[in-house]
XYZ file of C-alpha atoms in Angstrom:
349
model
C 0.000 0.000 0.000
C 1.153 3.467 -0.663
C 1.608 6.259 1.835
C -1.512 7.708 3.406
C -2.569 11.038 2.048
C -1.407 13.954 4.091
C -5.026 14.944 4.747
C -5.579 11.722 6.777
C -2.443 11.996 8.992
C -3.151 13.275 12.585
C -1.283 16.463 13.109
C 0.073 17.345 16.597
C -2.021 19.991 18.343
C -0.968 23.533 17.998
C 1.296 24.649 20.837
C -0.476 26.357 23.736
C -3.840 25.354 22.333
C -6.571 23.842 24.548
C -5.911 20.349 23.179
C -2.173 20.787 23.779
C -2.777 21.595 27.466
C -5.206 18.664 27.914
C -2.700 16.205 26.461
C -0.046 17.503 28.857
C -2.360 17.098 31.856
C -3.212 13.516 30.868
C 0.443 12.578 30.597
C 1.444 14.411 33.823
C -1.435 12.871 35.783
C -0.332 9.354 34.978
C 3.253 10.200 35.902
C 2.116 11.612 39.293
C -0.014 8.548 40.061
C 2.805 6.163 39.212
C 5.308 8.205 41.262
C 2.957 8.211 44.276
C 2.497 4.456 44.066
C 6.254 3.990 43.940
C 6.732 6.108 47.088
C 3.926 4.310 48.965
C 5.389 0.962 48.002
C 8.839 2.098 49.110
C 7.533 3.329 52.477
C 5.651 0.092 53.115
C 8.514 -2.192 52.273
C 11.604 -0.139 53.016
C 12.917 -0.619 56.573
C 15.712 1.250 58.263
C 17.453 1.334 61.629
C 17.369 4.596 63.561
C 18.094 5.968 67.013
C 15.140 7.731 68.658
C 14.195 8.967 72.127
C 11.013 8.207 74.073
C 9.856 8.468 77.704
C 8.339 5.640 79.726
C 6.252 5.981 82.906
C 5.915 2.852 85.034
C 2.847 3.010 87.276
C 0.179 1.029 89.133
C -2.807 3.281 88.388
C -5.143 0.358 87.715
C -5.173 -0.755 91.374
C -5.518 0.856 94.803
C -3.538 -1.736 96.752
C -0.176 -1.648 94.988
C 2.470 1.013 94.382
C 5.660 1.278 92.328
C 8.399 2.362 94.735
C 10.902 2.411 91.902
C 11.111 4.061 89.463
C 9.076 7.039 90.666
C 9.771 9.336 87.694
C 9.377 8.763 83.927
C 12.404 7.164 82.279
C 14.175 8.864 79.364
C 15.064 6.096 76.898
C 17.215 6.009 73.774
C 16.120 3.256 71.391
C 17.636 1.642 68.325
C 14.635 0.581 66.238
C 13.957 -0.927 62.841
C 10.786 -0.516 60.815
C 8.962 1.609 58.282
C 10.354 5.102 58.028
C 6.968 6.749 58.517
C 6.202 4.572 61.560
C 9.565 5.429 63.143
C 8.996 9.145 62.625
C 5.547 8.871 64.214
C 6.903 6.882 67.182
C 9.874 9.171 67.957
C 9.305 11.269 71.090
C 6.387 9.117 72.266
C 5.326 9.271 75.923
C 4.713 5.646 76.824
C 2.968 4.217 79.865
C 3.404 0.760 81.402
C 0.918 -0.509 83.999
C 3.068 -2.727 86.205
C 0.067 -3.766 88.311
C -1.427 -5.599 85.316
C 1.751 -7.213 84.055
C 3.961 -7.948 87.092
C 3.394 -9.791 90.404
C 3.009 -7.900 93.736
C 6.184 -7.626 95.787
C 8.459 -7.850 92.744
C 11.882 -6.259 93.196
C 14.062 -7.065 90.201
C 15.741 -5.720 87.097
C 13.497 -5.989 84.045
C 14.675 -5.843 80.425
C 13.368 -2.677 78.802
C 13.238 -4.372 75.375
C 10.930 -7.076 76.756
C 8.862 -4.482 78.571
C 8.423 -2.289 75.474
C 7.491 -5.230 73.273
C 4.405 -5.746 75.457
C 3.092 -2.241 74.792
C 0.277 -1.944 72.212
C 1.836 1.247 70.796
C 4.978 -0.662 69.808
C 3.065 -3.574 68.298
C 0.781 -1.232 66.363
C 3.757 0.651 64.914
C 5.281 -2.628 63.757
C 8.704 -1.663 65.059
C 11.499 -3.987 66.067
C 13.370 -2.796 69.181
C 17.027 -3.601 68.521
C 18.489 -2.156 71.739
C 17.783 0.367 74.491
C 19.784 2.620 76.725
C 19.575 1.910 79.602
C 19.174 -1.806 78.992
C 17.174 -2.604 82.150
C 15.182 -0.888 84.881
C 15.005 -1.767 88.571
C 11.309 -2.190 89.412
C 10.098 -2.454 92.997
C 6.406 -3.125 93.544
C 4.891 -3.143 97.018
C 1.444 -3.735 98.467
C -0.279 -0.949 100.399
C -1.456 -1.138 104.010
C -4.252 1.191 105.150
C -4.020 3.285 108.320
C -7.629 4.350 108.777
C -8.976 7.470 110.474
C -5.921 9.753 110.495
C -6.686 13.241 111.946
C -6.106 16.384 109.874
C -4.539 19.704 110.999
C -5.544 23.014 109.390
C -2.483 25.009 108.293
C -2.872 28.777 107.808
C -0.749 31.906 107.612
C -1.435 35.579 108.217
C -4.172 34.937 110.777
C -5.683 32.603 113.325
C -8.808 30.480 112.852
C -11.473 29.185 115.234
C -14.453 26.805 114.983
C -12.521 24.594 112.551
C -14.514 21.680 111.112
C -13.416 19.152 108.476
C -15.534 17.077 106.089
C -14.628 14.269 106.249
C -13.142 14.611 109.723
C -10.397 12.043 109.040
C -8.607 10.474 106.074
C -7.080 7.092 105.292
C -3.338 6.825 104.774
C -2.072 4.074 102.459
C 1.523 3.086 103.222
C 3.785 0.586 101.400
C 4.228 -2.494 103.574
C 8.009 -2.157 103.516
C 7.757 1.458 104.787
C 5.348 1.031 107.697
C 8.173 1.335 110.230
C 8.789 4.921 109.040
C 5.327 6.036 110.196
C 4.911 7.129 113.830
C 1.306 6.155 114.459
C 1.288 7.633 117.970
C 1.835 11.195 116.707
C 0.295 10.850 113.266
C -1.538 14.005 112.174
C -1.581 15.223 108.581
C -1.400 18.960 107.771
C -3.373 20.590 104.993
C -1.919 22.925 102.426
C -1.463 26.425 103.881
C -4.352 28.899 103.521
C -3.468 32.624 103.510
C -5.706 34.657 105.864
C -3.886 38.005 105.687
C -6.602 39.847 103.772
C -9.554 38.324 105.613
C -11.647 40.209 108.152
C -11.747 39.050 111.765
C -14.977 37.120 112.359
C -15.444 36.204 108.692
C -16.718 32.654 108.164
C -15.119 30.770 105.299
C -15.282 27.389 103.602
C -12.360 25.974 101.624
C -11.489 22.767 99.806
C -7.877 21.973 100.686
C -5.376 19.272 99.825
C -4.035 17.115 102.650
C -0.247 16.793 102.674
C 1.151 13.284 102.198
C 3.921 12.233 104.645
C 7.452 12.290 103.247
C 7.547 8.505 103.043
C 8.087 6.995 99.599
C 4.957 5.551 98.004
C 2.327 6.888 100.436
C -1.152 7.796 99.200
C -4.228 9.400 100.739
C -7.911 8.646 100.463
C -9.409 11.152 100.022
C -6.724 13.596 98.900
C -8.890 16.673 99.625
C -11.108 17.725 102.542
C -13.578 20.574 102.997
C -12.861 22.887 105.933
C -15.076 25.575 107.473
C -13.725 28.082 110.001
C -14.004 31.582 111.442
C -11.150 34.039 110.876
C -9.553 35.137 114.145
C -6.605 37.344 115.045
C -4.712 38.787 112.076
C -1.036 37.847 112.060
C 1.601 40.122 110.609
C 4.808 39.185 108.866
C 7.432 38.199 111.486
C 9.778 41.091 112.311
C 13.399 41.079 113.407
C 14.651 43.447 116.105
C 18.281 44.009 117.084
C 18.591 44.150 120.878
C 21.375 43.994 123.451
C 21.152 41.245 126.064
C 21.292 42.575 129.617
C 22.300 40.928 132.887
C 19.852 40.664 135.795
C 21.371 40.046 139.245
C 19.959 39.366 142.721
C 18.989 42.583 144.501
C 21.423 41.971 147.389
C 24.375 42.041 145.006
C 23.851 45.785 144.718
C 24.819 46.309 148.380
C 27.069 43.382 149.328
C 30.670 42.761 148.252
C 29.878 40.552 145.224
C 31.318 42.936 142.651
C 34.379 43.667 144.752
C 35.174 39.942 144.737
C 34.046 39.000 141.216
C 34.136 40.423 137.740
C 31.782 39.486 134.908
C 33.205 38.137 131.626
C 31.280 37.455 128.402
C 32.479 34.558 126.268
C 31.886 36.447 123.017
C 30.764 40.061 123.464
C 29.510 40.202 119.877
C 26.772 37.605 120.444
C 25.294 39.681 123.265
C 23.758 41.826 120.538
C 21.195 39.625 118.852
C 18.514 39.683 116.195
C 15.281 38.534 117.818
C 12.285 37.457 115.727
C 8.856 38.471 117.013
C 5.563 37.099 115.674
C 1.925 37.862 116.294
C -0.810 40.401 115.674
C -0.183 42.581 112.637
C -1.087 45.896 114.286
C 0.923 45.125 117.431
C 3.977 44.211 115.364
C 3.767 47.444 113.404
C 3.811 49.491 116.622
C 6.510 47.528 118.467
C 9.904 49.278 118.891
C 13.305 47.705 119.724
C 13.664 49.647 122.988
C 10.455 48.015 124.254
C 12.018 44.551 124.052
C 13.893 43.457 127.169
C 16.280 40.537 126.592
C 18.276 39.376 129.611
C 19.950 36.528 131.486
C 19.552 35.901 135.217
C 22.555 35.458 137.522
C 22.166 33.514 140.777
C 24.401 32.547 143.689
C 25.262 29.378 141.748
C 26.884 31.593 139.120
C 29.719 32.260 141.596
C 30.823 28.652 141.763
C 34.347 28.092 140.554
C 34.143 25.973 137.375
C 36.193 25.604 134.276
C 34.824 26.869 130.990
C 31.741 29.017 130.529
C 28.261 29.036 131.979
C 25.355 28.865 129.485
C 23.111 31.837 130.132
C 19.475 31.267 129.169
C 18.142 34.343 127.367
C 14.710 35.541 128.494
C 12.712 37.926 126.293
C 10.122 40.234 127.850
C 7.665 42.053 125.582
C 5.229 44.850 126.502
C 2.099 43.667 128.282
C -1.150 43.657 126.366
C 0.425 42.952 122.977
C -0.586 39.784 121.121
C 2.978 38.942 120.104
C 5.674 36.492 121.124
C 9.403 36.121 120.491
C 11.136 33.118 119.007
C 13.549 31.285 121.342
C 17.043 32.798 121.542
C 20.247 30.759 121.818
C 22.118 30.794 125.126
C 25.067 33.135 125.671
C 28.265 32.157 127.466
C 29.529 33.958 130.586
C 31.399 33.450 133.848
C 32.142 35.238 137.116
C 35.882 35.368 137.731
C 37.303 36.021 141.200
C 39.371 39.134 141.400
C 42.907 38.780 142.713
C 42.904 39.501 146.440
C 39.121 39.360 146.423
C 38.714 37.236 149.541
C 38.843 33.534 150.352
């Protein structure tokens, strides 16, 4: 057969025409689809090993009669993993949680492989990752059962003011203590304080109701039930911020020493003259503290006939602090000062 007439041959579309653009879109669309399929296939089947970081919290939240004494804080783990690239990227930085109460026996105290522990987590299985290694390699887990100390009294803690007519609901709480730590609890003097409530800006006589948290003893693994109590009370005396006053400690002697020969036979020596000027902290009613002046504070030690006894070293002088009458304030205890009475040469037998 001869060549087809030129009239029957399909001519390419004119450049930049509508048909030219449509042909380009058809070709480009197929290329994009094929490229996407190649990338999806590569992500599904391509595996790689990478180092990532995650955190792991070991807990016993699913039960009320067991506690994890160790570890008490989330673990920072570095993992070498193998799996799909996308899955690894999604898993990196994960905050994982392991319920030891469901998986481990009560009373366990042993080192557990972190690889074995992680492989039990649904997040790891769902990601399809293989844990090659971890750092650290193992974790020391200590599980303990909890013993209940029922009916522990609560103490209302406040600052800036006093409170009266204090009532708690419930009146007492239950303290759950790990069996291995029971010896650290003094049951004879057990009383749990609440969080501190600030009463500085409250009016005297005002009746208030608060929901406050009860403080857990500083014994590892302790819990409370309930953790909060409701307290109602009446605001009493307003307390000011404690104030410090610099005063000089004086010496008080028996009256007869003023007329007998005591001071002709003895002389008074201070162990360290500098400590006889002290900073004394005074606490109490806000208005009384604001009006109190240093010269109104009388700090002194008392000498007696026993002070004349010949002894080696120094006598400890107990410091007494006297504040003006009628003020609702009190001073903190002051450390003793050292002194002695030394016989003068030629001062008698």
